[in-house]
Amino acid sequence: MSTSERVSTRTDQPTDREQQVLDRIDKARRRKPKVREERVTLAHGSGGKATQTLIEAVFLDAFRNPLLEPLEDSASFPVDAGRMALTTDSFVVSPLFFPGGDIGELAVNGTVNDLAVAGARPLHLTAGFILEEGFPIEDLRRIVTSMTAAAETAGVQVVTGDTKVVQRGKADGCYINTTGIGVYEHARELGVATARPGDAVLVSGPVGEHGITIMLERGELDIEADDLTSDTAPLNGLVTALLDAVPGVRAMRDATRGGVATILNEAARAANVSVTVHEDAVPVRTEVRGASELLGIDPLYVACEGRLVAIVDGEQADDALTALRAHPLGTEAAIIGRIGDDPPGMVLLNTAFGGTRIMDLLVGDPLPRIC
Amino acid sequence: MSTSERVSTRTDQPTDREQQVLDRIDKARRRKPKVREERVTLAHGSGGKATQTLIEAVFLDAFRNPLLEPLEDSASFPVDAGRMALTTDSFVVSPLFFPGGDIGELAVNGTVNDLAVAGARPLHLTAGFILEEGFPIEDLRRIVTSMTAAAETAGVQVVTGDTKVVQRGKADGCYINTTGIGVYEHARELGVATARPGDAVLVSGPVGEHGITIMLERGELDIEADDLTSDTAPLNGLVTALLDAVPGVRAMRDATRGGVATILNEAARAANVSVTVHEDAVPVRTEVRGASELLGIDPLYVACEGRLVAIVDGEQADDALTALRAHPLGTEAAIIGRIGDDPPGMVLLNTAFGGTRIMDLLVGDPLPRIC
């Protein structure tokens, strides 16, 4: 409904009544914007006054930077000639807050990591929010603050955004899309399709902590694991360290949905090679191993949000391990397997008991909404 | 749950039983991927087999292009030195299908338009889907097909994407985020903050059709309007025609949420000028006018998805009008108002009855989820 003031005049000069209205509006506008509501309303998604207040008082206040500040519908920035990377990810994790992080930190790190493991330097992020009517403004602030901190740590900026509000029962509090662009500062061609027999497979740290943390936080398992926290972290620094030290890096991937096993299956197919993983060599924390057993799921299928899988020239595997371990996010890195040629397209697991089994792609979704 | 086949062997050569398993998996993989389910399941969001099938059989099949095809976590492409634009938008329109379009077409056009009105040539889009468990696969195909057609019309490609699935009751069928990047091929500085007294305000066609179409489609008003369809359209061609013809274009905006009135308020504030709109000059279809009256809302606040507002040097207003009208999407363009200097930051409407009223930003949201 238009709430425009109706002013009955046909002259060009404002009447006294009009001037009062103008003065009142002007005064209201000069106030620092402040969200008065405690919860998100449909009006916050209207594009009108409430949207503007939300954007200025919550998003701009936290993300503030010269590219975002004009609040135009798009951000603009100069680029050098070269190659760029573009990636997108939506986050629907439940619960929104969990030990070691929240959806905001996850949304920044996840997109930063997709750019980093592609070998690109993350540059700018966009943030698209879908909010459920009734979502607490304080929770939104907490998420946005956490995004700002994560962006600062990763050396990126949120340069443009969008907010939609849906009715109660049409979302689950807050969903976030982050899309990122990055620049390639080297000419190396990375990609799982370049894996070849003799290459080594490394992980940068213990697997499955993020996924298990989320499951435990939901209270679906009767397990206490006070020390377990999400591994969410920006991997761009670790990636740079690895690329600088090891010319023979073939590919990197962050082991999110589907975990390490899914990535290795994608690599095996893309390069038409086999991958053999030594179960004993895979770092897994005791709490993760215990919970995984109760869930009947292999930790190699559980999501991490701050671990990468690297495929490197076999002769440079030790150098890669040294480079990873020298970085704070890679102290527990390990060489977990090898690329072979037979059977092509397959991942085999040499189990701790001396057997071998095929580690195929997952069917079903044992851990929904972990990111 | 891991569904890996357990194969009991400790030798390097596959046994007969193993070979059978390998052959079966190999055969399954060589089949053209096909989604067998009729509805989206949580497994489609797992990152595993079902996700891969969905991506290959639905998304890749429709969007297929060389940048998307590697299905890595990010797309990479070369860029020339210059200035780029980045914009993001989430779409939560209800209903998903409506006269004249659907959420897919809207998602492509909306992001193309945000780039176009900024003066950038739209280049690449990302597509992030949040799907509700149980959403019909056929509806998803229809949406994706419509996105492909819209992208082709606009001359852009979907180069990377993401799919998440949430439980029944945690979304409303399908939400889509599209993020777009574009390149500036000129050095003009456009922006509503550059508006100055004497400038003219134009719209490229009748206002409010999209918003009213959505409202009528929801059946919330007892009105028949068979001829009314959404105005969703890609504006990049129209923008190029205008920029080529008129050096004095100050700013363009697509009139989505909040409609023309909201954009003019943003311009008035950003440039600290006044805007006077002549109600009589604003093109509005009869059906839109009628429905707006029943809703008690001014059509100037109702969303369009294929109309732009342009602010141009007053002396070039007629040239701008001619350029817009020469384009198929601008045949009903009109000059609707002028920029002045007083009262600064305000939008005034000269009504059809000869009065004047302040046209402020909307409070509340009379038309939720129209985009």
XYZ file of C-alpha atoms in Angstrom, chain A residues 1-11 13-14 18 21-23 25-26 29 42-52 56 70-92 114-115 117-118 124-130 159-167 169-172 175-179 181 184 190-193 218 252-254 256-258 262 265-266 268-269 295-298 301 342-348 351 353-366 368-369 371, chain B residues 1-14 18 21-23 25-26 29 42-52 56 70-92 114-115 117-118 124-130 159-167 169-172 175-179 181 184 190-193 218 252-254 256-258 262 265-266 269 295-298 301 342-348 351 353-366 368-369 371:
264
model
C 0.000 0.000 0.000
C 1.367 3.390 -0.815
C 1.716 5.352 2.354
C 2.595 8.545 0.532
C 1.374 11.592 2.312
C -1.361 13.269 0.341
C -0.745 16.981 0.195
C -3.486 19.157 -1.239
C -1.785 21.875 -3.171
C -1.474 22.971 -6.746
C 1.205 25.621 -6.306
C 5.858 26.394 -3.360
C 5.206 24.044 -0.433
C 3.765 20.386 3.216
C 5.923 16.875 6.179
C 9.119 17.535 4.239
C 10.970 18.498 7.411
C 10.829 13.103 6.340
C 14.153 14.873 6.034
C 16.307 10.270 6.808
C 7.959 -9.546 4.772
C 8.466 -5.785 4.504
C 12.230 -6.361 4.815
C 12.004 -8.035 1.407
C 9.806 -5.438 -0.267
C 12.478 -3.210 -1.742
C 10.960 -0.309 0.201
C 11.807 1.475 3.411
C 12.297 -1.585 5.595
C 14.587 -3.216 3.013
C 16.669 -0.082 2.808
C 22.084 -0.033 5.633
C 27.258 2.891 -3.739
C 24.508 0.259 -3.179
C 23.818 0.123 -6.904
C 22.363 -3.114 -8.274
C 25.836 -4.278 -9.271
C 29.405 -3.658 -8.152
C 32.068 -2.634 -10.629
C 35.841 -3.018 -10.425
C 38.885 -3.006 -12.706
C 40.511 -6.229 -13.887
C 43.789 -7.008 -15.603
C 43.897 -9.156 -18.689
C 44.118 -12.803 -17.741
C 42.038 -15.732 -16.653
C 39.292 -15.552 -14.044
C 37.353 -18.130 -12.063
C 33.686 -17.987 -11.117
C 31.973 -20.256 -8.592
C 28.642 -20.368 -6.752
C 27.379 -22.188 -3.691
C 24.183 -22.055 -1.663
C 24.269 -22.846 2.043
C 21.338 -24.459 3.836
C 36.199 -23.446 -4.388
C 38.211 -20.644 -5.980
C 41.487 -25.159 -4.977
C 40.935 -24.250 -8.620
C 35.205 -10.662 -4.559
C 32.112 -12.345 -3.160
C 28.410 -11.707 -3.575
C 25.933 -12.575 -0.818
C 22.309 -13.516 -1.501
C 20.097 -14.044 1.546
C 16.768 -15.864 1.611
C 30.866 -6.357 -2.899
C 27.183 -6.782 -3.707
C 24.186 -8.607 -2.305
C 20.492 -9.335 -2.351
C 17.854 -10.084 0.267
C 14.569 -11.891 -0.171
C 12.057 -12.706 2.540
C 9.629 -15.637 2.299
C 6.650 -16.380 4.516
C 7.274 -22.074 6.837
C 8.731 -21.432 3.376
C 12.399 -21.603 4.433
C 14.359 -22.584 7.542
C 19.756 -19.595 3.446
C 22.776 -17.910 1.899
C 24.189 -18.007 -1.600
C 27.732 -16.812 -2.049
C 29.241 -16.479 -5.489
C 35.262 -14.504 -8.569
C 44.605 -16.877 -11.884
C 44.943 -27.809 -12.758
C 42.075 -30.279 -12.803
C 41.277 -33.796 -11.661
C 41.279 -34.926 -15.301
C 21.461 -31.826 15.891
C 43.157 -29.835 -5.600
C 39.589 -30.101 -4.320
C 37.997 -29.162 -1.029
C 32.852 -30.978 1.151
C 29.561 -32.831 0.396
C 30.359 -36.481 -0.234
C 33.423 -38.521 -3.774
C 35.634 -40.967 -7.643
C 35.310 -37.807 -9.724
C 39.118 -41.518 -11.223
C 36.415 -40.997 -13.812
C 26.077 -43.813 11.875
C 27.296 -46.700 9.742
C 29.116 -44.335 7.427
C 32.750 -44.264 6.367
C 32.320 -39.876 2.808
C 43.599 -50.359 -13.328
C 40.644 -50.622 -12.878
C 40.068 -47.336 -14.714
C 37.451 -45.041 -13.185
C 37.427 -46.850 -9.835
C 38.480 -46.025 -6.298
C 39.729 -48.922 -4.184
C 41.250 -51.573 4.492
C 42.183 -55.359 7.948
C 44.151 -56.061 4.807
C 41.176 -56.384 2.441
C 40.312 -54.306 -0.598
C 36.955 -52.884 -1.444
C 35.505 -50.607 -4.064
C 34.694 -47.145 -2.728
C 31.953 -45.988 -5.079
C 29.874 -42.806 -5.146
C 27.286 -42.595 -2.385
C 23.704 -43.584 -3.015
C 21.205 -41.735 -0.799
C 22.007 -38.911 1.588
C 22.878 -40.021 5.090
C 21.428 -33.968 4.697
C 22.027 -30.224 5.020
C 26.490 -27.277 4.299
C 25.380 -44.920 4.305
C 28.248 -46.212 2.256
C 26.910 -48.673 -0.253
C 30.336 -49.679 -1.456
C 30.470 -53.254 -2.595
C 32.570 -55.320 -0.258
C 34.912 -57.531 -2.227
C 36.837 -60.128 -0.282
C 40.229 -60.317 -1.887
C 43.776 -59.516 -1.021
C 45.368 -60.106 -4.403
C 46.207 -57.482 -6.997
C 44.192 -59.126 -9.799
C 40.402 -58.937 -9.624
C 35.113 -58.599 -8.585
C 31.055 -56.007 -10.152
C 33.494 -53.872 -12.116
C 31.761 -54.717 -15.391
C 29.507 -50.527 -12.607
C 31.287 -49.756 -15.848
C 28.354 -45.524 -16.026
C 17.327 -35.471 -0.376
C 19.776 -37.749 -2.187
C 19.776 -35.309 -5.106
C 21.492 -32.878 -2.775
C 24.014 -35.326 -1.301
C 26.892 -34.774 -3.693
C 26.775 -38.494 -4.502
C 25.351 -40.573 -7.321
C 21.901 -38.967 -7.433
C 23.396 -35.466 -7.483
C 25.689 -36.411 -10.310
C 24.281 -34.466 -15.915
C 34.292 -29.800 -17.119
C 31.894 -29.744 -14.102
C 34.694 -28.554 -11.856
C 33.707 -26.541 -8.775
C 34.367 -23.320 -10.666
C 34.380 -22.144 -14.261
C 37.380 -20.352 -15.727
C 37.566 -17.996 -18.681
C 39.863 -15.338 -20.131
C 39.197 -11.635 -19.641
C 40.627 -8.513 -21.214
C 41.876 -5.674 -19.073
C 39.056 -3.320 -18.208
C 36.178 -2.866 -15.832
C 33.759 -5.630 -14.844
C 30.399 -5.698 -13.130
C 29.157 -8.280 -10.650
C 25.557 -8.659 -9.471
C 23.513 -11.223 -7.567
C 19.801 -11.894 -7.177
C 17.767 -14.652 -5.561
C 14.348 -15.520 -6.939
C 11.533 -16.779 -4.720
C 20.997 -5.652 -13.464
C 24.202 -5.856 -15.488
C 21.298 -1.151 -16.764
C 24.661 -0.661 -15.074
C 28.348 -15.269 -17.698
C 25.788 -16.400 -15.152
C 25.919 -18.816 -12.252
C 22.822 -20.728 -11.145
C 22.272 -21.868 -7.556
C 19.188 -23.986 -6.896
C 17.576 -24.635 -3.521
C 28.838 -21.476 -16.666
C 28.671 -22.966 -13.191
C 26.034 -23.966 -10.674
C 25.086 -25.551 -7.400
C 22.147 -27.596 -6.125
C 20.953 -28.022 -2.562
C 17.918 -29.978 -1.416
C 16.061 -29.183 1.814
C 13.399 -31.255 3.544
C 8.344 -27.770 4.282
C 11.717 -25.994 4.383
C 11.333 -24.192 1.030
C 8.569 -23.614 -1.510
C 14.404 -20.994 -5.236
C 17.078 -19.831 -7.659
C 20.047 -17.551 -7.210
C 21.653 -16.181 -10.332
C 24.831 -14.176 -10.168
C 29.366 -10.897 -14.434
C 32.092 -2.494 -19.521
C 26.545 5.847 -15.043
C 24.716 5.978 -11.747
C 21.655 7.550 -10.179
C 23.919 9.824 -8.133
C -2.365 -16.287 -7.194
C 19.356 3.389 -15.949
C 17.636 1.021 -13.545
C 15.297 -1.888 -14.104
C 11.702 -4.439 -10.183
C 10.718 -4.701 -6.477
C 9.251 -1.387 -5.391
C 11.385 3.249 -5.462
C 13.426 7.817 -4.571
C 16.864 6.203 -4.645
C 18.468 10.746 -2.448
C -5.356 -3.485 -4.341
C -5.129 0.124 -3.238
C -1.628 0.440 -4.634
C -0.167 2.897 -7.099
C 5.162 0.945 -6.937
C 13.798 21.368 -4.698
C 12.827 19.687 -2.427
C 16.107 17.738 -2.471
C 15.812 13.982 -1.952
C 12.076 13.913 -2.683
C 9.874 12.509 -5.411
C 6.695 14.456 -6.193
C -1.551 13.721 -10.164
C -6.372 15.569 -10.937
C -3.934 18.449 -10.859
C -2.677 17.914 -7.308
C 0.796 17.173 -6.090
C 1.802 14.548 -3.574
C 4.983 13.161 -2.161
C 5.767 9.699 -3.490
C 7.935 8.237 -0.716
C 9.497 4.804 -0.284
C 6.988 2.066 0.506
C 6.369 0.958 4.058
C 5.273 -2.683 4.348
C 5.111 -5.167 1.515
C 1.793 -5.263 -0.309
C 5.377 -10.297 -1.368
C 7.363 -12.753 -3.481
C 10.355 -11.998 -7.928
